Amino acid sequence: MGRFKVGFYSTNAWEVLRKAALQRDRYTCQHCGVLCAGKKRNCPSPHVDHILPRRDRPDLESTLSNLRVLCASCHSKVTRADQIGRPAIGPDGYPL
């Protein structure tokens, strides 16, 4: 979570927004297409990712169009790339 307090991710507003993103994306990773329905369904857990990071665009932290569902593997790759300054991977699998 970097410089941000965990508080944002424990609010009711975030939970509502997160569920909206999961439903919109049908619990499917927007990079690799894997179903992310969680361990109870024998699938990876879903991660809801900010496309434009909160540290760069805090004004978009609660904007549904700035969210996407990623599997843990793709989320790790995007986060690592962001942390070392490489371009993130777009939904088409190519760097942005």
mmCIF file of C-alpha atoms in Angstrom, residues 88-96:
data_model
loop_
_atom_site.group_PDB
_atom_site.id
_atom_site.type_symbol
_atom_site.label_atom_id
_atom_site.label_comp_id
_atom_site.label_asym_id
_atom_site.label_seq_id
_atom_site.Cartn_x
_atom_site.Cartn_y
_atom_site.Cartn_z
ATOM 1 C CA ALA A 88 2.708 -0.729 -16.905
ATOM 2 C CA ILE A 89 1.115 -3.388 -19.057
ATOM 3 C CA GLY A 90 -2.146 -2.399 -20.740
ATOM 4 C CA PRO A 91 -5.215 -4.607 -21.093
ATOM 5 C CA ASP A 92 -3.950 -5.772 -24.474
ATOM 6 C CA GLY A 93 -0.753 -7.151 -22.882
ATOM 7 C CA TYR A 94 1.503 -4.442 -24.303
ATOM 8 C CA PRO A 95 3.268 -1.706 -22.290
ATOM 9 C CA LEU A 96 1.334 1.523 -21.920
#
